[in-house]
mmCIF file with all atom_site columns, C-alpha atoms in Angstrom:
data_model
loop_
_atom_site.group_PDB
_atom_site.id
_atom_site.type_symbol
_atom_site.label_atom_id
_atom_site.label_alt_id
_atom_site.label_comp_id
_atom_site.label_asym_id
_atom_site.label_entity_id
_atom_site.label_seq_id
_atom_site.pdbx_PDB_ins_code
_atom_site.Cartn_x
_atom_site.Cartn_y
_atom_site.Cartn_z
_atom_site.occupancy
_atom_site.B_iso_or_equiv
_atom_site.pdbx_formal_charge
_atom_site.auth_seq_id
_atom_site.auth_comp_id
_atom_site.auth_asym_id
_atom_site.auth_atom_id
_atom_site.pdbx_PDB_model_num
ATOM 1   C CA . ARG A 1 1   ? -12.609 14.486  -3.697  1.00 72.00 ? 1   ARG A CA 1
ATOM 2   C CA . LYS A 1 2   ? -10.114 11.707  -3.047  1.00 80.00 ? 2   LYS A CA 1
ATOM 3   C CA . GLU A 1 3   ? -6.450  12.616  -3.324  1.00 88.00 ? 3   GLU A CA 1
ATOM 4   C CA . VAL A 1 4   ? -5.766  9.717   -5.657  1.00 93.00 ? 4   VAL A CA 1
ATOM 5   C CA . GLU A 1 5   ? -8.473  8.218   -7.842  1.00 94.00 ? 5   GLU A CA 1
ATOM 6   C CA . GLN A 1 6   ? -8.585  5.168   -10.044 1.00 95.00 ? 6   GLN A CA 1
ATOM 7   C CA . ASP A 1 7   ? -11.228 3.465   -12.143 1.00 93.00 ? 7   ASP A CA 1
ATOM 8   C CA . PRO A 1 8   ? -11.963 0.285   -10.158 1.00 92.00 ? 8   PRO A CA 1
ATOM 9   C CA . GLY A 1 9   ? -12.627 -1.757  -13.293 1.00 91.00 ? 9   GLY A CA 1
ATOM 10  C CA . PRO A 1 10  ? -12.612 -4.636  -13.801 1.00 95.00 ? 10  PRO A CA 1
ATOM 11  C CA . PHE A 1 11  ? -10.873 -4.446  -17.114 1.00 96.00 ? 11  PHE A CA 1
ATOM 12  C CA . ASN A 1 12  ? -11.518 -7.765  -18.829 1.00 97.00 ? 12  ASN A CA 1
ATOM 13  C CA . VAL A 1 13  ? -9.097  -8.326  -21.707 1.00 97.00 ? 13  VAL A CA 1
ATOM 14  C CA . PRO A 1 14  ? -7.991  -11.317 -23.772 1.00 98.00 ? 14  PRO A CA 1
ATOM 15  C CA . GLU A 1 15  ? -4.457  -12.582 -23.711 1.00 98.00 ? 15  GLU A CA 1
ATOM 16  C CA . GLY A 1 16  ? -2.228  -10.563 -25.976 1.00 98.00 ? 16  GLY A CA 1
ATOM 17  C CA . ALA A 1 17  ? -4.250  -7.388  -25.669 1.00 98.00 ? 17  ALA A CA 1
ATOM 18  C CA . THR A 1 18  ? -2.886  -3.989  -24.755 1.00 98.00 ? 18  THR A CA 1
ATOM 19  C CA . VAL A 1 19  ? -4.562  -2.319  -21.809 1.00 97.00 ? 19  VAL A CA 1
ATOM 20  C CA . ALA A 1 20  ? -4.041  1.021   -20.114 1.00 96.00 ? 20  ALA A CA 1
ATOM 21  C CA . PHE A 1 21  ? -5.105  2.413   -16.758 1.00 93.00 ? 21  PHE A CA 1
ATOM 22  C CA . ASN A 1 22  ? -5.080  5.971   -15.551 1.00 95.00 ? 22  ASN A CA 1
ATOM 23  C CA . CYS A 1 23  ? -4.773  7.382   -12.078 1.00 96.00 ? 23  CYS A CA 1
ATOM 24  C CA . THR A 1 24  ? -5.545  11.009  -11.233 1.00 96.00 ? 24  THR A CA 1
ATOM 25  C CA . TYR A 1 25  ? -4.146  12.932  -8.281  1.00 94.00 ? 25  TYR A CA 1
ATOM 26  C CA . SER A 1 26  ? -5.404  16.157  -6.796  1.00 92.00 ? 26  SER A CA 1
ATOM 27  C CA . ASN A 1 27  ? -2.302  17.626  -5.153  1.00 88.00 ? 27  ASN A CA 1
ATOM 28  C CA . SER A 1 28  ? -0.329  19.529  -7.757  1.00 86.00 ? 28  SER A CA 1
ATOM 29  C CA . ALA A 1 29  ? 2.671   19.531  -5.393  1.00 84.00 ? 29  ALA A CA 1
ATOM 30  C CA . SER A 1 30  ? 2.959   15.742  -5.629  1.00 85.00 ? 30  SER A CA 1
ATOM 31  C CA . GLN A 1 31  ? 6.451   14.782  -6.599  1.00 81.00 ? 31  GLN A CA 1
ATOM 32  C CA . SER A 1 32  ? 6.791   11.040  -6.910  1.00 87.00 ? 32  SER A CA 1
ATOM 33  C CA . PHE A 1 33  ? 4.519   8.441   -8.434  1.00 91.00 ? 33  PHE A CA 1
ATOM 34  C CA . PHE A 1 34  ? 4.470   4.680   -8.393  1.00 92.00 ? 34  PHE A CA 1
ATOM 35  C CA . TRP A 1 35  ? 2.524   1.632   -9.457  1.00 95.00 ? 35  TRP A CA 1
ATOM 36  C CA . TYR A 1 36  ? 2.036   -1.305  -7.114  1.00 96.00 ? 36  TYR A CA 1
ATOM 37  C CA . ARG A 1 37  ? 0.584   -4.673  -7.997  1.00 97.00 ? 37  ARG A CA 1
ATOM 38  C CA . GLN A 1 38  ? -1.656  -6.601  -5.609  1.00 97.00 ? 38  GLN A CA 1
ATOM 39  C CA . ASP A 1 39  ? -2.724  -10.178 -6.229  1.00 96.00 ? 39  ASP A CA 1
ATOM 40  C CA . CYS A 1 40  ? -5.971  -11.371 -4.727  1.00 91.00 ? 40  CYS A CA 1
ATOM 41  C CA . ARG A 1 41  ? -5.770  -11.463 -0.918  1.00 82.00 ? 41  ARG A CA 1
ATOM 42  C CA . LYS A 1 42  ? -2.025  -10.812 -1.020  1.00 93.00 ? 42  LYS A CA 1
ATOM 43  C CA . GLU A 1 43  ? 0.178   -7.906  -0.088  1.00 96.00 ? 43  GLU A CA 1
ATOM 44  C CA . PRO A 1 44  ? 0.948   -5.080  -2.544  1.00 96.00 ? 44  PRO A CA 1
ATOM 45  C CA . LYS A 1 45  ? 4.330   -5.126  -4.246  1.00 94.00 ? 45  LYS A CA 1
ATOM 46  C CA . LEU A 1 46  ? 6.112   -2.292  -5.986  1.00 92.00 ? 46  LEU A CA 1
ATOM 47  C CA . LEU A 1 47  ? 5.809   -2.702  -9.752  1.00 94.00 ? 47  LEU A CA 1
ATOM 48  C CA . MET A 1 48  ? 7.526   0.395   -11.050 1.00 92.00 ? 48  MET A CA 1
ATOM 49  C CA . SER A 1 49  ? 8.238   4.052   -10.512 1.00 88.00 ? 49  SER A CA 1
ATOM 50  C CA . VAL A 1 50  ? 6.873   6.744   -12.802 1.00 88.00 ? 50  VAL A CA 1
ATOM 51  C CA . TYR A 1 51  ? 9.396   9.292   -13.972 1.00 78.00 ? 51  TYR A CA 1
ATOM 52  C CA . SER A 1 52  ? 8.704   12.588  -15.684 1.00 82.00 ? 52  SER A CA 1
ATOM 53  C CA . SER A 1 53  ? 10.225  11.192  -18.851 1.00 83.00 ? 53  SER A CA 1
ATOM 54  C CA . GLY A 1 54  ? 8.238   7.977   -18.621 1.00 85.00 ? 54  GLY A CA 1
ATOM 55  C CA . ASN A 1 55  ? 9.457   4.567   -17.623 1.00 90.00 ? 55  ASN A CA 1
ATOM 56  C CA . GLU A 1 56  ? 9.429   1.287   -19.503 1.00 93.00 ? 56  GLU A CA 1
ATOM 57  C CA . ASP A 1 57  ? 10.064  -2.155  -18.067 1.00 93.00 ? 57  ASP A CA 1
ATOM 58  C CA . GLY A 1 58  ? 9.487   -4.941  -20.539 1.00 96.00 ? 58  GLY A CA 1
ATOM 59  C CA . ARG A 1 59  ? 5.806   -5.006  -21.411 1.00 97.00 ? 59  ARG A CA 1
ATOM 60  C CA . PHE A 1 60  ? 4.976   -2.291  -18.894 1.00 97.00 ? 60  PHE A CA 1
ATOM 61  C CA . THR A 1 61  ? 5.151   1.442   -19.564 1.00 96.00 ? 61  THR A CA 1
ATOM 62  C CA . ALA A 1 62  ? 4.370   4.115   -17.008 1.00 96.00 ? 62  ALA A CA 1
ATOM 63  C CA . GLN A 1 63  ? 3.875   7.757   -17.870 1.00 95.00 ? 63  GLN A CA 1
ATOM 64  C CA . LEU A 1 64  ? 3.220   10.997  -16.035 1.00 94.00 ? 64  LEU A CA 1
ATOM 65  C CA . ASN A 1 65  ? 1.141   13.929  -17.242 1.00 93.00 ? 65  ASN A CA 1
ATOM 66  C CA . ARG A 1 66  ? 1.695   16.768  -14.805 1.00 92.00 ? 66  ARG A CA 1
ATOM 67  C CA . ALA A 1 67  ? -0.457  19.263  -16.676 1.00 93.00 ? 67  ALA A CA 1
ATOM 68  C CA . SER A 1 68  ? -3.523  17.059  -16.341 1.00 94.00 ? 68  SER A CA 1
ATOM 69  C CA . GLN A 1 69  ? -2.369  15.495  -13.061 1.00 94.00 ? 69  GLN A CA 1
ATOM 70  C CA . TYR A 1 70  ? -2.548  11.859  -13.942 1.00 94.00 ? 70  TYR A CA 1
ATOM 71  C CA . ILE A 1 71  ? -0.280  8.870   -14.341 1.00 95.00 ? 71  ILE A CA 1
ATOM 72  C CA . SER A 1 72  ? -0.850  5.915   -16.600 1.00 96.00 ? 72  SER A CA 1
ATOM 73  C CA . LEU A 1 73  ? 0.185   2.291   -16.823 1.00 97.00 ? 73  LEU A CA 1
ATOM 74  C CA . LEU A 1 74  ? 0.232   0.537   -20.176 1.00 97.00 ? 74  LEU A CA 1
ATOM 75  C CA . ILE A 1 75  ? 0.533   -3.228  -20.393 1.00 98.00 ? 75  ILE A CA 1
ATOM 76  C CA . ARG A 1 76  ? 1.309   -4.731  -23.780 1.00 98.00 ? 76  ARG A CA 1
ATOM 77  C CA . ASP A 1 77  ? 0.808   -8.346  -24.801 1.00 98.00 ? 77  ASP A CA 1
ATOM 78  C CA . SER A 1 78  ? -1.211  -9.143  -21.667 1.00 98.00 ? 78  SER A CA 1
ATOM 79  C CA . LYS A 1 79  ? -0.567  -12.477 -19.964 1.00 98.00 ? 79  LYS A CA 1
ATOM 80  C CA . LEU A 1 80  ? -2.883  -14.471 -17.739 1.00 98.00 ? 80  LEU A CA 1
ATOM 81  C CA . SER A 1 81  ? -0.401  -13.819 -14.943 1.00 97.00 ? 81  SER A CA 1
ATOM 82  C CA . ASP A 1 82  ? -0.994  -10.069 -15.253 1.00 98.00 ? 82  ASP A CA 1
ATOM 83  C CA . SER A 1 83  ? -4.425  -10.532 -13.679 1.00 98.00 ? 83  SER A CA 1
ATOM 84  C CA . ALA A 1 84  ? -4.269  -8.510  -10.464 1.00 97.00 ? 84  ALA A CA 1
ATOM 85  C CA . THR A 1 85  ? -5.235  -5.195  -8.952  1.00 97.00 ? 85  THR A CA 1
ATOM 86  C CA . TYR A 1 86  ? -2.968  -2.292  -9.823  1.00 97.00 ? 86  TYR A CA 1
ATOM 87  C CA . LEU A 1 87  ? -2.611  0.436   -7.232  1.00 96.00 ? 87  LEU A CA 1
ATOM 88  C CA . CYS A 1 88  ? -1.176  3.821   -7.977  1.00 95.00 ? 88  CYS A CA 1
ATOM 89  C CA . ALA A 1 89  ? 0.664   5.622   -5.211  1.00 93.00 ? 89  ALA A CA 1
ATOM 90  C CA . VAL A 1 90  ? 1.635   9.251   -4.865  1.00 91.00 ? 90  VAL A CA 1
ATOM 91  C CA . LYS A 1 91  ? 4.213   10.811  -2.583  1.00 85.00 ? 91  LYS A CA 1
ATOM 92  C CA . SER A 1 92  ? 3.871   14.496  -1.903  1.00 73.00 ? 92  SER A CA 1
ATOM 93  C CA . GLY A 1 93  ? 6.930   16.568  -1.221  1.00 60.00 ? 93  GLY A CA 1
ATOM 94  C CA . GLY A 1 94  ? 7.837   16.793  2.435   1.00 61.00 ? 94  GLY A CA 1
ATOM 95  C CA . TYR A 1 95  ? 5.493   14.037  3.508   1.00 60.00 ? 95  TYR A CA 1
ATOM 96  C CA . ASN A 1 96  ? 6.901   10.717  4.585   1.00 69.00 ? 96  ASN A CA 1
ATOM 97  C CA . LYS A 1 97  ? 4.081   8.646   3.246   1.00 78.00 ? 97  LYS A CA 1
ATOM 98  C CA . LEU A 1 98  ? 2.416   7.324   0.159   1.00 85.00 ? 98  LEU A CA 1
ATOM 99  C CA . ILE A 1 99  ? -1.192  8.008   -0.745  1.00 90.00 ? 99  ILE A CA 1
ATOM 100 C CA . PHE A 1 100 ? -2.682  4.997   -2.491  1.00 92.00 ? 100 PHE A CA 1
ATOM 101 C CA . GLY A 1 101 ? -5.521  4.799   -4.927  1.00 93.00 ? 101 GLY A CA 1
ATOM 102 C CA . ALA A 1 102 ? -8.205  2.171   -4.406  1.00 93.00 ? 102 ALA A CA 1
ATOM 103 C CA . GLY A 1 103 ? -6.858  0.139   -7.316  1.00 95.00 ? 103 GLY A CA 1
ATOM 104 C CA . THR A 1 104 ? -7.884  -0.991  -10.782 1.00 96.00 ? 104 THR A CA 1
ATOM 105 C CA . ARG A 1 105 ? -8.660  -4.643  -11.262 1.00 96.00 ? 105 ARG A CA 1
ATOM 106 C CA . LEU A 1 106 ? -7.394  -6.367  -14.389 1.00 97.00 ? 106 LEU A CA 1
ATOM 107 C CA . ALA A 1 107 ? -8.642  -9.780  -15.516 1.00 97.00 ? 107 ALA A CA 1
ATOM 108 C CA . VAL A 1 108 ? -6.870  -11.359 -18.476 1.00 98.00 ? 108 VAL A CA 1
ATOM 109 C CA . HIS A 1 109 ? -8.714  -14.306 -20.011 1.00 97.00 ? 109 HIS A CA 1
ATOM 110 C CA . PRO A 1 110 ? -7.609  -16.966 -22.497 1.00 96.00 ? 110 PRO A CA 1
ATOM 111 C CA . GLU B 2 1   ? 14.953  -14.391 3.632   1.00 83.00 ? 1   GLU B CA 1
ATOM 112 C CA . ALA B 2 2   ? 14.103  -10.686 3.775   1.00 80.00 ? 2   ALA B CA 1
ATOM 113 C CA . GLN B 2 3   ? 10.539  -10.314 4.918   1.00 93.00 ? 3   GLN B CA 1
ATOM 114 C CA . VAL B 2 4   ? 7.873   -8.580  6.932   1.00 97.00 ? 4   VAL B CA 1
ATOM 115 C CA . THR B 2 5   ? 5.848   -10.877 9.146   1.00 97.00 ? 5   THR B CA 1
ATOM 116 C CA . GLN B 2 6   ? 2.504   -10.251 10.807  1.00 97.00 ? 6   GLN B CA 1
ATOM 117 C CA . ASN B 2 7   ? 0.610   -12.209 13.396  1.00 97.00 ? 7   ASN B CA 1
ATOM 118 C CA . PRO B 2 8   ? -2.052  -13.318 13.574  1.00 97.00 ? 8   PRO B CA 1
ATOM 119 C CA . ARG B 2 9   ? -3.043  -13.664 9.929   1.00 97.00 ? 9   ARG B CA 1
ATOM 120 C CA . TYR B 2 10  ? -6.721  -14.043 10.771  1.00 97.00 ? 10  TYR B CA 1
ATOM 121 C CA . LEU B 2 11  ? -8.561  -12.920 13.867  1.00 97.00 ? 11  LEU B CA 1
ATOM 122 C CA . ILE B 2 12  ? -12.197 -12.861 14.868  1.00 97.00 ? 12  ILE B CA 1
ATOM 123 C CA . THR B 2 13  ? -12.901 -11.024 18.093  1.00 96.00 ? 13  THR B CA 1
ATOM 124 C CA . VAL B 2 14  ? -15.680 -9.263  19.958  1.00 97.00 ? 14  VAL B CA 1
ATOM 125 C CA . THR B 2 15  ? -16.273 -5.595  20.555  1.00 97.00 ? 15  THR B CA 1
ATOM 126 C CA . GLY B 2 16  ? -14.168 -4.160  23.350  1.00 96.00 ? 16  GLY B CA 1
ATOM 127 C CA . LYS B 2 17  ? -11.659 -6.968  23.728  1.00 97.00 ? 17  LYS B CA 1
ATOM 128 C CA . LYS B 2 18  ? -8.172  -5.525  23.486  1.00 97.00 ? 18  LYS B CA 1
ATOM 129 C CA . LEU B 2 19  ? -5.937  -7.031  20.837  1.00 97.00 ? 19  LEU B CA 1
ATOM 130 C CA . THR B 2 20  ? -2.470  -6.621  19.406  1.00 98.00 ? 20  THR B CA 1
ATOM 131 C CA . VAL B 2 21  ? -1.297  -7.387  15.906  1.00 98.00 ? 21  VAL B CA 1
ATOM 132 C CA . THR B 2 22  ? 2.435   -7.884  15.741  1.00 98.00 ? 22  THR B CA 1
ATOM 133 C CA . CYS B 2 23  ? 4.686   -6.818  12.902  1.00 98.00 ? 23  CYS B CA 1
ATOM 134 C CA . SER B 2 24  ? 8.337   -7.637  12.515  1.00 98.00 ? 24  SER B CA 1
ATOM 135 C CA . GLN B 2 25  ? 10.869  -6.997  9.751   1.00 97.00 ? 25  GLN B CA 1
ATOM 136 C CA . ASN B 2 26  ? 14.350  -8.440  9.354   1.00 95.00 ? 26  ASN B CA 1
ATOM 137 C CA . MET B 2 27  ? 15.732  -5.918  6.854   1.00 93.00 ? 27  MET B CA 1
ATOM 138 C CA . ASN B 2 28  ? 16.944  -3.299  9.361   1.00 92.00 ? 28  ASN B CA 1
ATOM 139 C CA . HIS B 2 29  ? 14.479  -0.821  7.906   1.00 92.00 ? 29  HIS B CA 1
ATOM 140 C CA . GLU B 2 30  ? 14.062  2.491   9.679   1.00 91.00 ? 30  GLU B CA 1
ATOM 141 C CA . TYR B 2 31  ? 10.582  3.245   8.383   1.00 91.00 ? 31  TYR B CA 1
ATOM 142 C CA . MET B 2 32  ? 7.538   1.184   9.298   1.00 94.00 ? 32  MET B CA 1
ATOM 143 C CA . SER B 2 33  ? 3.868   1.782   8.740   1.00 94.00 ? 33  SER B CA 1
ATOM 144 C CA . TRP B 2 34  ? 0.416   0.316   9.283   1.00 97.00 ? 34  TRP B CA 1
ATOM 145 C CA . TYR B 2 35  ? -2.388  0.444   6.740   1.00 97.00 ? 35  TYR B CA 1
ATOM 146 C CA . ARG B 2 36  ? -5.924  -0.765  6.600   1.00 97.00 ? 36  ARG B CA 1
ATOM 147 C CA . GLN B 2 37  ? -7.516  -1.756  3.324   1.00 96.00 ? 37  GLN B CA 1
ATOM 148 C CA . ASP B 2 38  ? -11.249 -1.581  2.769   1.00 94.00 ? 38  ASP B CA 1
ATOM 149 C CA . PRO B 2 39  ? -13.227 -2.167  -0.448  1.00 88.00 ? 39  PRO B CA 1
ATOM 150 C CA . GLY B 2 40  ? -13.467 0.990   -2.518  1.00 84.00 ? 40  GLY B CA 1
ATOM 151 C CA . LEU B 2 41  ? -11.234 2.949   -0.151  1.00 86.00 ? 41  LEU B CA 1
ATOM 152 C CA . GLY B 2 42  ? -7.870  1.434   -0.881  1.00 86.00 ? 42  GLY B CA 1
ATOM 153 C CA . LEU B 2 43  ? -4.956  1.483   1.515   1.00 92.00 ? 43  LEU B CA 1
ATOM 154 C CA . ARG B 2 44  ? -5.195  4.093   4.231   1.00 94.00 ? 44  ARG B CA 1
ATOM 155 C CA . GLN B 2 45  ? -2.329  4.792   6.575   1.00 93.00 ? 45  GLN B CA 1
ATOM 156 C CA . ILE B 2 46  ? -3.020  4.390   10.284  1.00 96.00 ? 46  ILE B CA 1
ATOM 157 C CA . TYR B 2 47  ? 0.342   5.187   11.883  1.00 95.00 ? 47  TYR B CA 1
ATOM 158 C CA . TYR B 2 48  ? 3.929   5.293   10.789  1.00 93.00 ? 48  TYR B CA 1
ATOM 159 C CA . SER B 2 49  ? 7.320   5.346   12.438  1.00 93.00 ? 49  SER B CA 1
ATOM 160 C CA . MET B 2 50  ? 10.485  6.966   11.166  1.00 89.00 ? 50  MET B CA 1
ATOM 161 C CA . ASN B 2 51  ? 12.691  5.169   13.679  1.00 90.00 ? 51  ASN B CA 1
ATOM 162 C CA . VAL B 2 52  ? 12.796  3.746   17.200  1.00 94.00 ? 52  VAL B CA 1
ATOM 163 C CA . GLU B 2 53  ? 10.627  5.769   19.587  1.00 94.00 ? 53  GLU B CA 1
ATOM 164 C CA . VAL B 2 54  ? 9.443   8.010   16.725  1.00 92.00 ? 54  VAL B CA 1
ATOM 165 C CA . THR B 2 55  ? 5.827   7.491   15.671  1.00 95.00 ? 55  THR B CA 1
ATOM 166 C CA . ASP B 2 56  ? 3.240   9.693   14.029  1.00 92.00 ? 56  ASP B CA 1
ATOM 167 C CA . LYS B 2 57  ? -0.386  9.563   12.999  1.00 93.00 ? 57  LYS B CA 1
ATOM 168 C CA . GLY B 2 58  ? -1.438  8.694   9.521   1.00 91.00 ? 58  GLY B CA 1
ATOM 169 C CA . ASP B 2 59  ? -4.804  9.423   7.993   1.00 90.00 ? 59  ASP B CA 1
ATOM 170 C CA . VAL B 2 60  ? -6.999  7.172   10.141  1.00 95.00 ? 60  VAL B CA 1
ATOM 171 C CA . PRO B 2 61  ? -5.386  6.833   13.600  1.00 97.00 ? 61  PRO B CA 1
ATOM 172 C CA . GLU B 2 62  ? -8.554  6.899   15.742  1.00 97.00 ? 62  GLU B CA 1
ATOM 173 C CA . GLY B 2 63  ? -8.975  3.759   17.788  1.00 97.00 ? 63  GLY B CA 1
ATOM 174 C CA . TYR B 2 64  ? -5.417  2.535   17.284  1.00 98.00 ? 64  TYR B CA 1
ATOM 175 C CA . LYS B 2 65  ? -2.130  2.756   19.137  1.00 98.00 ? 65  LYS B CA 1
ATOM 176 C CA . VAL B 2 66  ? 1.381   1.802   18.134  1.00 98.00 ? 66  VAL B CA 1
ATOM 177 C CA . SER B 2 67  ? 4.804   1.611   19.695  1.00 96.00 ? 67  SER B CA 1
ATOM 178 C CA . ARG B 2 68  ? 8.326   1.305   18.325  1.00 97.00 ? 68  ARG B CA 1
ATOM 179 C CA . LYS B 2 69  ? 10.607  0.152   21.096  1.00 97.00 ? 69  LYS B CA 1
ATOM 180 C CA . GLU B 2 70  ? 12.823  -1.874  18.805  1.00 96.00 ? 70  GLU B CA 1
ATOM 181 C CA . LYS B 2 71  ? 13.765  -1.232  15.220  1.00 96.00 ? 71  LYS B CA 1
ATOM 182 C CA . ARG B 2 72  ? 12.399  -4.526  13.935  1.00 97.00 ? 72  ARG B CA 1
ATOM 183 C CA . ASN B 2 73  ? 8.985   -4.491  15.650  1.00 98.00 ? 73  ASN B CA 1
ATOM 184 C CA . PHE B 2 74  ? 5.982   -2.240  15.220  1.00 98.00 ? 74  PHE B CA 1
ATOM 185 C CA . PRO B 2 75  ? 2.877   -3.660  16.927  1.00 98.00 ? 75  PRO B CA 1
ATOM 186 C CA . LEU B 2 76  ? -0.601  -2.310  16.292  1.00 98.00 ? 76  LEU B CA 1
ATOM 187 C CA . ILE B 2 77  ? -2.851  -2.150  19.339  1.00 98.00 ? 77  ILE B CA 1
ATOM 188 C CA . LEU B 2 78  ? -6.625  -1.901  19.379  1.00 97.00 ? 78  LEU B CA 1
ATOM 189 C CA . GLU B 2 79  ? -7.552  -1.041  22.955  1.00 96.00 ? 79  GLU B CA 1
ATOM 190 C CA . SER B 2 80  ? -11.303 -1.417  22.460  1.00 97.00 ? 80  SER B CA 1
ATOM 191 C CA . PRO B 2 81  ? -12.063 -2.791  18.998  1.00 97.00 ? 81  PRO B CA 1
ATOM 192 C CA . SER B 2 82  ? -15.333 -1.890  17.325  1.00 97.00 ? 82  SER B CA 1
ATOM 193 C CA . PRO B 2 83  ? -17.069 -3.406  14.272  1.00 97.00 ? 83  PRO B CA 1
ATOM 194 C CA . ASN B 2 84  ? -15.950 -0.505  12.066  1.00 97.00 ? 84  ASN B CA 1
ATOM 195 C CA . GLN B 2 85  ? -12.387 -1.697  12.575  1.00 98.00 ? 85  GLN B CA 1
ATOM 196 C CA . THR B 2 86  ? -13.162 -4.880  10.693  1.00 97.00 ? 86  THR B CA 1
ATOM 197 C CA . SER B 2 87  ? -10.674 -4.709  7.853   1.00 97.00 ? 87  SER B CA 1
ATOM 198 C CA . LEU B 2 88  ? -7.574  -6.109  6.196   1.00 97.00 ? 88  LEU B CA 1
ATOM 199 C CA . TYR B 2 89  ? -4.466  -4.729  7.867   1.00 98.00 ? 89  TYR B CA 1
ATOM 200 C CA . PHE B 2 90  ? -1.007  -4.483  6.344   1.00 98.00 ? 90  PHE B CA 1
ATOM 201 C CA . CYS B 2 91  ? 2.263   -3.649  7.980   1.00 97.00 ? 91  CYS B CA 1
ATOM 202 C CA . ALA B 2 92  ? 4.994   -2.264  5.747   1.00 95.00 ? 92  ALA B CA 1
ATOM 203 C CA . SER B 2 93  ? 8.610   -1.187  6.064   1.00 93.00 ? 93  SER B CA 1
ATOM 204 C CA . ALA B 2 94  ? 11.103  0.791   4.007   1.00 90.00 ? 94  ALA B CA 1
ATOM 205 C CA . TYR B 2 95  ? 14.767  1.608   4.329   1.00 85.00 ? 95  TYR B CA 1
ATOM 206 C CA . GLN B 2 96  ? 14.391  5.250   5.262   1.00 73.00 ? 96  GLN B CA 1
ATOM 207 C CA . ARG B 2 97  ? 12.389  8.363   4.675   1.00 62.00 ? 97  ARG B CA 1
ATOM 208 C CA . ASP B 2 98  ? 13.913  9.025   1.263   1.00 64.00 ? 98  ASP B CA 1
ATOM 209 C CA . ARG B 2 99  ? 12.860  5.607   0.038   1.00 66.00 ? 99  ARG B CA 1
ATOM 210 C CA . VAL B 2 100 ? 9.465   5.409   1.623   1.00 65.00 ? 100 VAL B CA 1
ATOM 211 C CA . HIS B 2 101 ? 7.997   4.552   -1.759  1.00 72.00 ? 101 HIS B CA 1
ATOM 212 C CA . GLU B 2 102 ? 9.829   1.209   -1.812  1.00 83.00 ? 102 GLU B CA 1
ATOM 213 C CA . GLN B 2 103 ? 7.670   -0.346  0.827   1.00 88.00 ? 103 GLN B CA 1
ATOM 214 C CA . TYR B 2 104 ? 7.762   -4.021  1.654   1.00 92.00 ? 104 TYR B CA 1
ATOM 215 C CA . PHE B 2 105 ? 4.439   -5.251  2.892   1.00 95.00 ? 105 PHE B CA 1
ATOM 216 C CA . GLY B 2 106 ? 3.614   -8.044  5.279   1.00 97.00 ? 106 GLY B CA 1
ATOM 217 C CA . PRO B 2 107 ? 1.103   -10.741 4.255   1.00 97.00 ? 107 PRO B CA 1
ATOM 218 C CA . GLY B 2 108 ? -1.822  -8.992  5.917   1.00 97.00 ? 108 GLY B CA 1
ATOM 219 C CA . THR B 2 109 ? -4.066  -9.615  8.915   1.00 98.00 ? 109 THR B CA 1
ATOM 220 C CA . ARG B 2 110 ? -7.767  -10.065 8.318   1.00 97.00 ? 110 ARG B CA 1
ATOM 221 C CA . LEU B 2 111 ? -9.606  -8.801  11.388  1.00 98.00 ? 111 LEU B CA 1
ATOM 222 C CA . THR B 2 112 ? -13.294 -9.255  12.074  1.00 98.00 ? 112 THR B CA 1
ATOM 223 C CA . VAL B 2 113 ? -14.874 -7.513  15.071  1.00 97.00 ? 113 VAL B CA 1
ATOM 224 C CA . THR B 2 114 ? -18.354 -8.691  15.975  1.00 97.00 ? 114 THR B CA 1
#
């Protein structure tokens, strides 16, 4: 089983829709969680961190469910510019690295 | 401009011909890392470096070498490339071990080994 798993999608949604992705992790000792965004053929960029209490940044909300070992990303009022691949990343305590999921592709259409 | 640069951006080579992909950052970051990205597998760490002269293996180090002689540079060396090393490679850097999650990625190097 992969340490970090994501539904590859694609999620095809119209502009204005609300869409949510989940990401499951297998290591219960994982401490820190993040979402990265990657545009086609470009480098990943940090989108937001995921705190235990949840984290909201404009139209984006990230949440953590430790009991079920998953994190989620909710995008409200989708824009065409949100079309990208969203990677979740997990940092386990004591390890100086991130484990990335394979990504979920989002396509927002007019 | 703060950035991570990689060269070359695209490379087609033949099996067994040694190559080096350079990576340089101008942000005085201590932490640097190399990843490869393959369809369905996501980003997998090859090697990382906590500081000058300090390197360690990631999840997929076989067939690769690195060095960190200067803080800003972290080249990736393929001594004898094979077709299974065809991939998209990213270099990344971060301020320090406590902020390894805030990684700044280079633009990527697309390598094809025939």
